[in-house]
Coordinates of N, CA and C in Angstrom, one line a residue:
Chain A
X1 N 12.3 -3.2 -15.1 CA 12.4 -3.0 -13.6 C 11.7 -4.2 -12.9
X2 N 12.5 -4.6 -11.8 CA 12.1 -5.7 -11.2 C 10.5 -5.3 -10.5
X3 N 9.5 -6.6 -10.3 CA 8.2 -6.4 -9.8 C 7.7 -7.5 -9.3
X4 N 6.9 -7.2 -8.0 CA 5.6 -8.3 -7.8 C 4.9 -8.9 -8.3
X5 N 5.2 -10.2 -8.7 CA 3.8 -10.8 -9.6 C 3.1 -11.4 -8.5
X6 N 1.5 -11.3 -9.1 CA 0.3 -11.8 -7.8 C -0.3 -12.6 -8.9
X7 N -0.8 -13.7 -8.7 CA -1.6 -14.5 -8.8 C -2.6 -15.6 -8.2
X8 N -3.6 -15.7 -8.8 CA -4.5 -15.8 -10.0 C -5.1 -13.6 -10.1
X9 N -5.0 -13.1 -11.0 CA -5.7 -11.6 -11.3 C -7.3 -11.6 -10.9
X10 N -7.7 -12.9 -10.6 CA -9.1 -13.0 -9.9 C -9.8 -14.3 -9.7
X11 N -10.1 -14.2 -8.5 CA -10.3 -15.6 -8.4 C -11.8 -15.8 -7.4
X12 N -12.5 -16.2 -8.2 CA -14.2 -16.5 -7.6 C -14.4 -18.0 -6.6
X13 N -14.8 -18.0 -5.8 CA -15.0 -19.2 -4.5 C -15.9 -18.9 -3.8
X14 N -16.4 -20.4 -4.1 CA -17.6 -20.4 -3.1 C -17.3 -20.2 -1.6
X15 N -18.4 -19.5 -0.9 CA -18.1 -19.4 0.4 C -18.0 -20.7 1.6
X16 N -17.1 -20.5 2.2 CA -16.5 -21.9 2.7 C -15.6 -22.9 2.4
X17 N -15.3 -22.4 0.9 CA -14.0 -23.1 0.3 C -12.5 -22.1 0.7
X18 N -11.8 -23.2 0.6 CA -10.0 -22.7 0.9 C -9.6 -21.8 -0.3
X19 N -9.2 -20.6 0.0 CA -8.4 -20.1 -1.1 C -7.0 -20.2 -0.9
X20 N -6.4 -19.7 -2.0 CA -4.8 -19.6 -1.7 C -4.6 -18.7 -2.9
X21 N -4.2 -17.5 -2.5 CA -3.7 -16.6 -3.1 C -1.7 -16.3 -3.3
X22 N -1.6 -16.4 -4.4 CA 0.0 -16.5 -4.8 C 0.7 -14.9 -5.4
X23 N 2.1 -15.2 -4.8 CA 2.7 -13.8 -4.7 C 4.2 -14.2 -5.2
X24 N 5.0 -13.4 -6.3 CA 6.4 -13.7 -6.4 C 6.9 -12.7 -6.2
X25 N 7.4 -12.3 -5.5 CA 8.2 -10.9 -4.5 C 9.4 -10.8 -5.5
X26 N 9.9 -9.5 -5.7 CA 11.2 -9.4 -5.9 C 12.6 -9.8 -5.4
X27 N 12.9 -10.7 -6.3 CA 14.1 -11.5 -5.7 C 14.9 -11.3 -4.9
X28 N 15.3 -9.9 -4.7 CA 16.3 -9.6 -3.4 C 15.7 -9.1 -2.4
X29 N 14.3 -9.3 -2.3 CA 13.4 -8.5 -1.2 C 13.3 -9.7 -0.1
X30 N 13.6 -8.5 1.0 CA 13.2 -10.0 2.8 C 12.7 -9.5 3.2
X31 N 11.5 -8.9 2.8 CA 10.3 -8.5 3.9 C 9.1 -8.7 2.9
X32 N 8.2 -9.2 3.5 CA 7.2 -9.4 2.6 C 6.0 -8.9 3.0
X33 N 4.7 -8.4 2.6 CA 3.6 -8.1 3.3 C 2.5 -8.5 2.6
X34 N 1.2 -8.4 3.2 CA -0.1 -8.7 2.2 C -1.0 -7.7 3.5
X35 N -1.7 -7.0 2.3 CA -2.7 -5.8 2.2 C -3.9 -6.5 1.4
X36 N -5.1 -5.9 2.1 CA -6.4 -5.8 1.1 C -6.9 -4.8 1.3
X37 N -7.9 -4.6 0.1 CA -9.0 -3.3 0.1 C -10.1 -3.7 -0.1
X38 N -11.1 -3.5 0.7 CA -12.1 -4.1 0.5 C -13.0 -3.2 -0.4
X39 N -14.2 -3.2 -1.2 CA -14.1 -2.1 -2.5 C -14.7 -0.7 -1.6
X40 N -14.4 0.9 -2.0 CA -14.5 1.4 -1.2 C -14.2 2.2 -0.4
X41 N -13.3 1.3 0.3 CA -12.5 1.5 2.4 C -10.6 1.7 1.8
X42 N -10.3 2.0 2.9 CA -8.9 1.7 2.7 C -8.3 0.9 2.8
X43 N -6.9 1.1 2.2 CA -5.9 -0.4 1.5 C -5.7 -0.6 3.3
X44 N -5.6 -1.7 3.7 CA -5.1 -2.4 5.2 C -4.1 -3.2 5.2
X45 N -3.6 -3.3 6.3 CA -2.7 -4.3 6.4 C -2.9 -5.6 6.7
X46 N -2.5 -6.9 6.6 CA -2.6 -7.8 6.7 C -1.9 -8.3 8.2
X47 N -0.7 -8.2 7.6 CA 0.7 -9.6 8.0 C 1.8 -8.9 7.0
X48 N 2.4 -9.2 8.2 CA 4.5 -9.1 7.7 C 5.3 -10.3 8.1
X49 N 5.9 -10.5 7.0 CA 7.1 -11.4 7.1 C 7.8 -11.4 6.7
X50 N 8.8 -11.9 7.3 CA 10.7 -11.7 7.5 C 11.2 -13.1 8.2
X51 N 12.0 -13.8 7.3 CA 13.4 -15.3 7.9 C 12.0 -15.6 8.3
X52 N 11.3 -16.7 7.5 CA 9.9 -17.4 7.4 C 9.7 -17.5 8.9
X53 N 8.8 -16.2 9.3 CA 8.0 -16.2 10.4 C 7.4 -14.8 10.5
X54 N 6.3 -14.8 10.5 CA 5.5 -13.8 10.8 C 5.8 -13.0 11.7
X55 N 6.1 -11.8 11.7 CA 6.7 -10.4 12.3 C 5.4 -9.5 12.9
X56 N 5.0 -9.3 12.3 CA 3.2 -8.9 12.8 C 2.0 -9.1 11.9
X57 N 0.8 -8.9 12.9 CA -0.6 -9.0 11.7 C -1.4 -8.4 12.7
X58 N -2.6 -7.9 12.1 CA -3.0 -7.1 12.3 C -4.6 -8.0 13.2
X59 N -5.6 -7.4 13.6 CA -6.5 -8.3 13.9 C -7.6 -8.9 13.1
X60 N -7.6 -8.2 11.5 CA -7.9 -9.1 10.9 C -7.3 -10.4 10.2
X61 N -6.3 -10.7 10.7 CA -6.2 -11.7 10.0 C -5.8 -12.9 11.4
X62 N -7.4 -13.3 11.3 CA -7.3 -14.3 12.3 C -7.0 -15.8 11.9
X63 N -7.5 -16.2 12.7 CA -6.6 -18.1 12.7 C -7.4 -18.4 11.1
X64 N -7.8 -18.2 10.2 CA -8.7 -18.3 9.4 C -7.6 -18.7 8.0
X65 N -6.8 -17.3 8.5 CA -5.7 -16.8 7.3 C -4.6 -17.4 7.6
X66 N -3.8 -17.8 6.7 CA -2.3 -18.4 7.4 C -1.4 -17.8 6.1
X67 N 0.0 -17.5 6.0 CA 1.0 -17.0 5.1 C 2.4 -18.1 5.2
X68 N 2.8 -18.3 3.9 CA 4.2 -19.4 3.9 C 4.7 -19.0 2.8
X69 N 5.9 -19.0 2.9 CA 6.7 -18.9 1.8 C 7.9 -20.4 1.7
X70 N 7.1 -21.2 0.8 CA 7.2 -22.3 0.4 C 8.4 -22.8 -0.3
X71 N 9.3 -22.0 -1.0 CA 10.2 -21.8 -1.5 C 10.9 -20.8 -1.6
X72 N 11.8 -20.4 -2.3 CA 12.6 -19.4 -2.7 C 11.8 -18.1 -3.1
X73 N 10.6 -18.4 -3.5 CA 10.8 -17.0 -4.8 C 9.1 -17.3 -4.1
X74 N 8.1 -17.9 -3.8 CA 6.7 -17.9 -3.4 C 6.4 -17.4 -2.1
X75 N 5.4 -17.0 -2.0 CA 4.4 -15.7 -0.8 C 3.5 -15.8 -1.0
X76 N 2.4 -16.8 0.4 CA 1.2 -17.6 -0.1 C 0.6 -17.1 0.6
X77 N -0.8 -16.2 0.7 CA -2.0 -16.0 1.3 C -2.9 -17.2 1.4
X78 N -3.1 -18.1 2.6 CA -4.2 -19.0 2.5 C -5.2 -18.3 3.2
X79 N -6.7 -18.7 3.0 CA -8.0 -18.4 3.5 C -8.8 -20.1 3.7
X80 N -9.1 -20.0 4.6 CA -9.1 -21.6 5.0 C -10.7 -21.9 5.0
X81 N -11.2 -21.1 5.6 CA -12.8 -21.2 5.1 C -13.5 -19.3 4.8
X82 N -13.6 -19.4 3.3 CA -13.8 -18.3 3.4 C -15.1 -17.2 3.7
X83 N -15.3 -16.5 3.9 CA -16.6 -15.4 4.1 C -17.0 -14.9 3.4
X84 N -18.6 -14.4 2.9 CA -18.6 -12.9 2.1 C -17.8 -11.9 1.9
X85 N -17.7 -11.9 3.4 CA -16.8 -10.7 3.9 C -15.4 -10.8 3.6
X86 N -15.2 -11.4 3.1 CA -13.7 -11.9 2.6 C -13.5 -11.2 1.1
X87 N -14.7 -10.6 0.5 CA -14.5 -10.2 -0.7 C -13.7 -8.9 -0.4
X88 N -12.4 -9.2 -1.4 CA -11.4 -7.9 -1.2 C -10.4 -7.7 -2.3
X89 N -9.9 -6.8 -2.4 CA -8.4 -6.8 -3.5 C -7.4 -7.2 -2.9
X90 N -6.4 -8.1 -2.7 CA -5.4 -8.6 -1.5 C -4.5 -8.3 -2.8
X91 N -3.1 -7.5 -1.7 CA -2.1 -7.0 -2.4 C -1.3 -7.2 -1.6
X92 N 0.1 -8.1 -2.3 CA 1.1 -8.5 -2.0 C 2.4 -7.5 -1.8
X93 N 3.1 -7.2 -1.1 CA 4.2 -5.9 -1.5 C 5.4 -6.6 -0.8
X94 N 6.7 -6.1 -1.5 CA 7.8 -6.1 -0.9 C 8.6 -5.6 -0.6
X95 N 9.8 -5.8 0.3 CA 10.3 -4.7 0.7 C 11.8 -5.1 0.5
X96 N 12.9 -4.0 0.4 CA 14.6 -4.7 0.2 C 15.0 -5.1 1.5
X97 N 14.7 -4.6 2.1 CA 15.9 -4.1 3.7 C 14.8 -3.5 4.7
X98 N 15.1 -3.9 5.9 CA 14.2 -3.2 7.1 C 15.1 -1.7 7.5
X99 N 15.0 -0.9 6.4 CA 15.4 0.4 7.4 C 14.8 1.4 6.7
X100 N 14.6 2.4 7.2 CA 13.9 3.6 6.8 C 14.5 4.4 5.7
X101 N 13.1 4.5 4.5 CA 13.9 4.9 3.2 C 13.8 4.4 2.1
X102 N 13.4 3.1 2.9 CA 12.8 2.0 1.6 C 11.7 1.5 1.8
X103 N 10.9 1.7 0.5 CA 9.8 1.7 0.2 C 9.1 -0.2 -0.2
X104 N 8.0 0.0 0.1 CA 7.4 -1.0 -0.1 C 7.0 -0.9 -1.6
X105 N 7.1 -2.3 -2.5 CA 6.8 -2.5 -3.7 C 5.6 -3.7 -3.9
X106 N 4.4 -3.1 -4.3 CA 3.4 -3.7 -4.8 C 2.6 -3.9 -6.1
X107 N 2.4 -5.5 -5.7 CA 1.5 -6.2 -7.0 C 0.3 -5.5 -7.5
X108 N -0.2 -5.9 -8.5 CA -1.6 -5.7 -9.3 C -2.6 -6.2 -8.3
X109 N -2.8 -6.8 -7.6 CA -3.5 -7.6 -6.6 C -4.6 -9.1 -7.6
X110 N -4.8 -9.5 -6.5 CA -5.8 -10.3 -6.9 C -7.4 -9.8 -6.4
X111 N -8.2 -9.9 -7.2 CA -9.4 -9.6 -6.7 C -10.4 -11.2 -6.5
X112 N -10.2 -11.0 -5.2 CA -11.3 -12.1 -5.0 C -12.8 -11.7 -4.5
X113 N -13.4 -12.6 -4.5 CA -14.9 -12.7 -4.9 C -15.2 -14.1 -4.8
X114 N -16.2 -13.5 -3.3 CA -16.8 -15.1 -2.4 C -17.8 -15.2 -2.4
X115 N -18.7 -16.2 -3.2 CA -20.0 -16.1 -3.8 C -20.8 -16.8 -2.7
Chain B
X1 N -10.4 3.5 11.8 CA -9.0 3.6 12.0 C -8.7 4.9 11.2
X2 N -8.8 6.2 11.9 CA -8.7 7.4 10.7 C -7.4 8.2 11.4
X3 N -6.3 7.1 11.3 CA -4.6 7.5 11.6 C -4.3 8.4 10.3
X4 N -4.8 8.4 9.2 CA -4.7 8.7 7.6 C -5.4 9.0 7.3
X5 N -5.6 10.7 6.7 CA -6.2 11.2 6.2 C -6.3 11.9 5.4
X6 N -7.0 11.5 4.0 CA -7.2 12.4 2.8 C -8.5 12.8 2.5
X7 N -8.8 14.2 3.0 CA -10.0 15.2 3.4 C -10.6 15.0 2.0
X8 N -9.8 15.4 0.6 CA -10.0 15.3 -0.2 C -10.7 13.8 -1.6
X9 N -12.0 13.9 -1.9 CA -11.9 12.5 -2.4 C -11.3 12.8 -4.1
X10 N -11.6 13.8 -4.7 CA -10.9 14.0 -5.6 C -10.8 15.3 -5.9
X11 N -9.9 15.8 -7.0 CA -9.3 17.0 -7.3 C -9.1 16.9 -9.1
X12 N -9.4 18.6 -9.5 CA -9.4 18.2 -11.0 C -8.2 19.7 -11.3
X13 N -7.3 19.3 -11.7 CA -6.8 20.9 -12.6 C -6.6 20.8 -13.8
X14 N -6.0 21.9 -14.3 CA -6.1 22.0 -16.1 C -4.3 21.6 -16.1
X15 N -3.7 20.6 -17.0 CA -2.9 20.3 -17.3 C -1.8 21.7 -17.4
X16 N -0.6 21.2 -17.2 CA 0.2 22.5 -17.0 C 0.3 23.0 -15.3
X17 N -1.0 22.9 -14.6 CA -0.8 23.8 -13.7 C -0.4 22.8 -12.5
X18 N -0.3 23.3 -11.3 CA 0.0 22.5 -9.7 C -1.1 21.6 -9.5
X19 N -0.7 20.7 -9.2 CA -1.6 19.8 -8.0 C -1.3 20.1 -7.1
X20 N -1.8 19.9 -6.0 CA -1.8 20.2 -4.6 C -2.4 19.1 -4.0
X21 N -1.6 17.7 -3.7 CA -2.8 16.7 -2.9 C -2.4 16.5 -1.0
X22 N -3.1 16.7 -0.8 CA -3.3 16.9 1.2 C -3.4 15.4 1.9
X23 N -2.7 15.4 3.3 CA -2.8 14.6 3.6 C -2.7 15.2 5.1
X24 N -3.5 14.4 6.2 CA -3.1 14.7 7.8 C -2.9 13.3 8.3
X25 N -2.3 13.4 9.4 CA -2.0 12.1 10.3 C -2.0 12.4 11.7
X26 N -2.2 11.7 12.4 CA -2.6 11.1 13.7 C -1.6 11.0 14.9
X27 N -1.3 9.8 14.4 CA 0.0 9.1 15.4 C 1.2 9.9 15.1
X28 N 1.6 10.1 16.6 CA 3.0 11.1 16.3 C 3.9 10.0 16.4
X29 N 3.7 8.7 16.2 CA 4.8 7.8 16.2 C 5.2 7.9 14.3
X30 N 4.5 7.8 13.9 CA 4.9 8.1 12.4 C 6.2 8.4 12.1
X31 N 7.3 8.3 11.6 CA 8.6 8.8 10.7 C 8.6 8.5 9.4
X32 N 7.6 7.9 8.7 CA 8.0 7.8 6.8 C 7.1 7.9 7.0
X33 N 6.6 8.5 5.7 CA 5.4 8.7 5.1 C 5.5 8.7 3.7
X34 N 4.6 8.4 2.6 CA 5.5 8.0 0.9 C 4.1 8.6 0.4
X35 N 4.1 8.4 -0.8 CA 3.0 8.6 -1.7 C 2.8 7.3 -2.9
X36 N 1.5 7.2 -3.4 CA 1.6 5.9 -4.0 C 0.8 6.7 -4.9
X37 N 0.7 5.9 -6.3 CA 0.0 6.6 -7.4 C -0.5 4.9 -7.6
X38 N -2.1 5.0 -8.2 CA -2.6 3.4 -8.3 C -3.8 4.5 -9.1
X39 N -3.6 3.2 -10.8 CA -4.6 3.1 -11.7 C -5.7 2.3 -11.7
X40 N -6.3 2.3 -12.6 CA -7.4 1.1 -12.6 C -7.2 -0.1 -12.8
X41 N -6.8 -1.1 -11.9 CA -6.8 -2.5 -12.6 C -4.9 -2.8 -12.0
X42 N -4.6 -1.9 -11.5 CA -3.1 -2.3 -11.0 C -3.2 -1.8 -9.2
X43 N -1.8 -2.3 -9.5 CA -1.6 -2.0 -7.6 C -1.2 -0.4 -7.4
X44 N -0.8 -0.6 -6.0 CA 0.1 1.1 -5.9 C 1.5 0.8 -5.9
X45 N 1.7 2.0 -6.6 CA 3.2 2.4 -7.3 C 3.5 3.4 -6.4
X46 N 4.7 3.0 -5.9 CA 5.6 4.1 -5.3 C 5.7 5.2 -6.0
X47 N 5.6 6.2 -5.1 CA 6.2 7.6 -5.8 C 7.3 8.2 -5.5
X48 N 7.0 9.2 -4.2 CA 8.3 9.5 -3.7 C 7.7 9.4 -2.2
X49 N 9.0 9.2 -1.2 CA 8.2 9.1 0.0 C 9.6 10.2 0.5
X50 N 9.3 10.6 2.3 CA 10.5 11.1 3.1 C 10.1 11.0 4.5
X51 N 10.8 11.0 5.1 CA 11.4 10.7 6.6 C 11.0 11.9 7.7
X52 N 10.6 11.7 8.6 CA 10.4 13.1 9.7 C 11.5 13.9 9.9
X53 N 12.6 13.3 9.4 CA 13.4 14.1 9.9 C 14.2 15.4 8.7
X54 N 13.5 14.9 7.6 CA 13.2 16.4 6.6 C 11.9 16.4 6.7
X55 N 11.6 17.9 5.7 CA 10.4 18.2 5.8 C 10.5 19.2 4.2
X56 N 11.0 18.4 3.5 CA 10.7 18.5 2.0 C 11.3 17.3 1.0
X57 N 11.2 16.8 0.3 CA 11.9 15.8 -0.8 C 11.4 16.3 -2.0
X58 N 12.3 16.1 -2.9 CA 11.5 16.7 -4.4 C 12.2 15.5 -5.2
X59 N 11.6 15.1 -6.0 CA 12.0 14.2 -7.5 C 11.5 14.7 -8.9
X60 N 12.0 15.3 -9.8 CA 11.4 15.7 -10.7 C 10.3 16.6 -10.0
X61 N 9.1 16.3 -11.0 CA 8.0 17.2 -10.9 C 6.9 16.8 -9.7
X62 N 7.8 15.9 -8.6 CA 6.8 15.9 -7.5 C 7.4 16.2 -6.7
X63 N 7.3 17.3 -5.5 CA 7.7 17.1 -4.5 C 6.7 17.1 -3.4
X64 N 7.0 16.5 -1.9 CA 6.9 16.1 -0.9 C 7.0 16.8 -0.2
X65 N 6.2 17.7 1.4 CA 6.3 18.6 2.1 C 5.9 18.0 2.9
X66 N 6.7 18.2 4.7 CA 6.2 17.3 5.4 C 6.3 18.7 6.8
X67 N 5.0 18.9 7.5 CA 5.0 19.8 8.4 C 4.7 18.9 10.0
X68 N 5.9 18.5 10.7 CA 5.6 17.4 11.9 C 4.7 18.6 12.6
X69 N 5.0 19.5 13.0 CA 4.1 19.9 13.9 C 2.6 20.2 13.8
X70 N 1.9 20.3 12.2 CA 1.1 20.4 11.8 C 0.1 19.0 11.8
X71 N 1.5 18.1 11.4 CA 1.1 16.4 11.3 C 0.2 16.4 9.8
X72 N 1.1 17.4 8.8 CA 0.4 17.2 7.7 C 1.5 17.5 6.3
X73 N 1.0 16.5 5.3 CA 2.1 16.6 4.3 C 1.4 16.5 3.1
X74 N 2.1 16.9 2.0 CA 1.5 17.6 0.8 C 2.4 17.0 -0.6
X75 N 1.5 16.7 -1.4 CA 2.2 16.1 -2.3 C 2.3 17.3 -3.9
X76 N 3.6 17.9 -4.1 CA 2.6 18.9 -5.7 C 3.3 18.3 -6.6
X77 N 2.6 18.4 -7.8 CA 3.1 17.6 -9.2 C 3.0 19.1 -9.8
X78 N 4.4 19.1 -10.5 CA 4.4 20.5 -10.6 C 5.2 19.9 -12.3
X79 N 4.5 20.6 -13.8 CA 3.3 20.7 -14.0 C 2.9 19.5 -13.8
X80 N 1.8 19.6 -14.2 CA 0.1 18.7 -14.0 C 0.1 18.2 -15.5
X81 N 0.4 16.6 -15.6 CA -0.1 16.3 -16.9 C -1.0 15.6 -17.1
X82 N -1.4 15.2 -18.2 CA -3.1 13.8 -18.4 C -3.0 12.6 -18.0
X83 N -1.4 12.2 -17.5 CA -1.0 11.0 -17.4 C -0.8 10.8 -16.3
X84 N -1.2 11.7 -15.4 CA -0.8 12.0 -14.0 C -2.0 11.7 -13.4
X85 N -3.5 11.5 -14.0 CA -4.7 11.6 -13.7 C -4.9 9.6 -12.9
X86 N -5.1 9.9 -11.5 CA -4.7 8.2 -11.4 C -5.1 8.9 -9.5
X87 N -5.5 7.5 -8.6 CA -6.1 7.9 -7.6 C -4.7 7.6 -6.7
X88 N -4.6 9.1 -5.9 CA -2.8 8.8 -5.0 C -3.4 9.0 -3.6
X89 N -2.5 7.7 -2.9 CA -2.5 7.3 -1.3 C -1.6 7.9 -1.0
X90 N -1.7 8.5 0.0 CA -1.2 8.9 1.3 C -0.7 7.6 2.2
X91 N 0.5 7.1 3.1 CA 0.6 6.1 3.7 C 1.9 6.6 4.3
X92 N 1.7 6.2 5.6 CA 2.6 6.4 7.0 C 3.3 4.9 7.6
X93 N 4.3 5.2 8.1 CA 4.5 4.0 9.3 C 5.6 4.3 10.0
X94 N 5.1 3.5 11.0 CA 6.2 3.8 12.2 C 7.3 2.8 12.3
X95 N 8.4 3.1 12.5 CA 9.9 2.4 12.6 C 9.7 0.8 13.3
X96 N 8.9 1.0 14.6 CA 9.3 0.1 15.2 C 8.1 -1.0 14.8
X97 N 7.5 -1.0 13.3 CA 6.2 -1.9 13.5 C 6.3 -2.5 12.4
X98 N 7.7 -3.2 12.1 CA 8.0 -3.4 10.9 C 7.9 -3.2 9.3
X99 N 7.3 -1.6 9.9 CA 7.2 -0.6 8.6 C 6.2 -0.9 7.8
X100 N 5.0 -1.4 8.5 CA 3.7 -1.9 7.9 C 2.9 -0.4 7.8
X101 N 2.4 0.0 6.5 CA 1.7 0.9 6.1 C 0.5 1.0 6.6
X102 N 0.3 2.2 6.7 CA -1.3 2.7 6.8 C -1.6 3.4 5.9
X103 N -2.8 3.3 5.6 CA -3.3 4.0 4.3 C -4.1 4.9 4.7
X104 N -4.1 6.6 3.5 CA -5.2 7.0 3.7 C -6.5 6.6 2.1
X105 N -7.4 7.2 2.5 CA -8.2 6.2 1.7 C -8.5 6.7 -0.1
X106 N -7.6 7.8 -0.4 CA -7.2 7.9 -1.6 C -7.8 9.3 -1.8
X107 N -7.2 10.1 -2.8 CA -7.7 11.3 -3.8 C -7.1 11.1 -5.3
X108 N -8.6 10.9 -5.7 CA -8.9 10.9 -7.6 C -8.3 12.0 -8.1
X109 N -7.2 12.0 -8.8 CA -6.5 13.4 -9.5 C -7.1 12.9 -11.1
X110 N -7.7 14.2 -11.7 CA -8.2 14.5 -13.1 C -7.4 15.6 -13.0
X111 N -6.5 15.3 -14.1 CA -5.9 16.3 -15.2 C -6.5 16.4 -16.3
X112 N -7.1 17.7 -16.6 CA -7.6 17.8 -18.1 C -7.1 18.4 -19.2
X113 N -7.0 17.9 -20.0 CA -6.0 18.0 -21.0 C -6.0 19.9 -21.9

């Protein structure tokens, strides 16, 4: 069965360095999303995207975070200078079709960790 | 943000019998609502989800009960096996918000064998 791959499964940065967190969506999926959980709290939403442009986000993800899908088949979480508070499980999901009925499909996540 | 809510943080039954996992919501803009099953060390896995405009879905040994006027839906795994033991989200969204989930913040199911 087709799936999300997320990578790096974990990735440690110092605080104030750029992350970039990587996502390979399921090939026929046009809607993309990124979720974190911070340990704890509940899974949140990020950002959506659809025909490379951001559809909504939420208020955490300020001018800090940026998302691109670089190619064909990549779904990039950047963090540009990161925070403590930035420690989270960020989970990539994707979607087939914008209509009701279809479900979102999600990665293993990455667990990052901002030292 | 407590649009999602699972009253419950976990639940244990004896293998064989019903689960029963609860969920309430908030926003009456809501129309899908799903269930996610998520292990240790992986993401969430779809289960089964449904639409406001039923107010039951069944797949196999889970079904889905959805009471709008209540604004509360129920997930049973009917029987209950050891492999079923795994923490399941509750998650909502509304049509017009490009179907961006809300979560609620999870119930630990122990099946004991």
């Amino acid at each position: 069965e087709p799936e999300v791959t997320q990578t790096p499964s974990h990735q440690v940065t110092q605080m104030g360095q750029e992350v970039i967190l990587r996502c390979v969506p399921i090939s026929n999926h046009l809607y993309f999303y990124w979720y974190r959980q911070i340990l704890g709290q509940k899974v949140e939403f990020l950002v959506s995207f659809y025909n490379n442009e951001i559809s909504e986000k939420s208020e955490i993800f300020d001018d800090q975070f940026s998302v691109e899908r670089p190619d064909g088949s990549n779904f990039t979480l950047k963090i540009r200078s990161t925070k403590l508070e930035d420690s989270a499980m960020y989970f990539c999901a994707s979607r087939v079709r914008d209509s009701l009925g279809e479900p979102q499909h999600f990665g293993d996540g990455t667990r990052l960790s901002i030292l | 943000d407590q649009q999602v809510k699972q009253n419950s943080p976990s639940l244990s039954v004896q293998e064989g019998r019903i689960s029963i996992l609860n969920c309430d919501y908030t926003n009456s803009m809501f129309d899908y609502f799903l269930w996610y099953k998520k292990y240790p060390a992986e993401g969430p896995t779809f289960l089964i989800s449904i639409s406001s405009i039923k107010d039951k879905n069944e797949d196999g040994r889970f079904t889905v009960f959805l009471n709008k006027s209540a604004k509360h839906l129920s997930l049973h795994i009917v029987p209950s096996q050891p492999g079923d033991s795994a923490v399941y989200f509750c998650a909502a969204s509304a049509g017009g918000s490009n179907y961006k989930l809300t979560f609620g913040k999870g119930t630990l199911l122990t099946v004991n064998p």
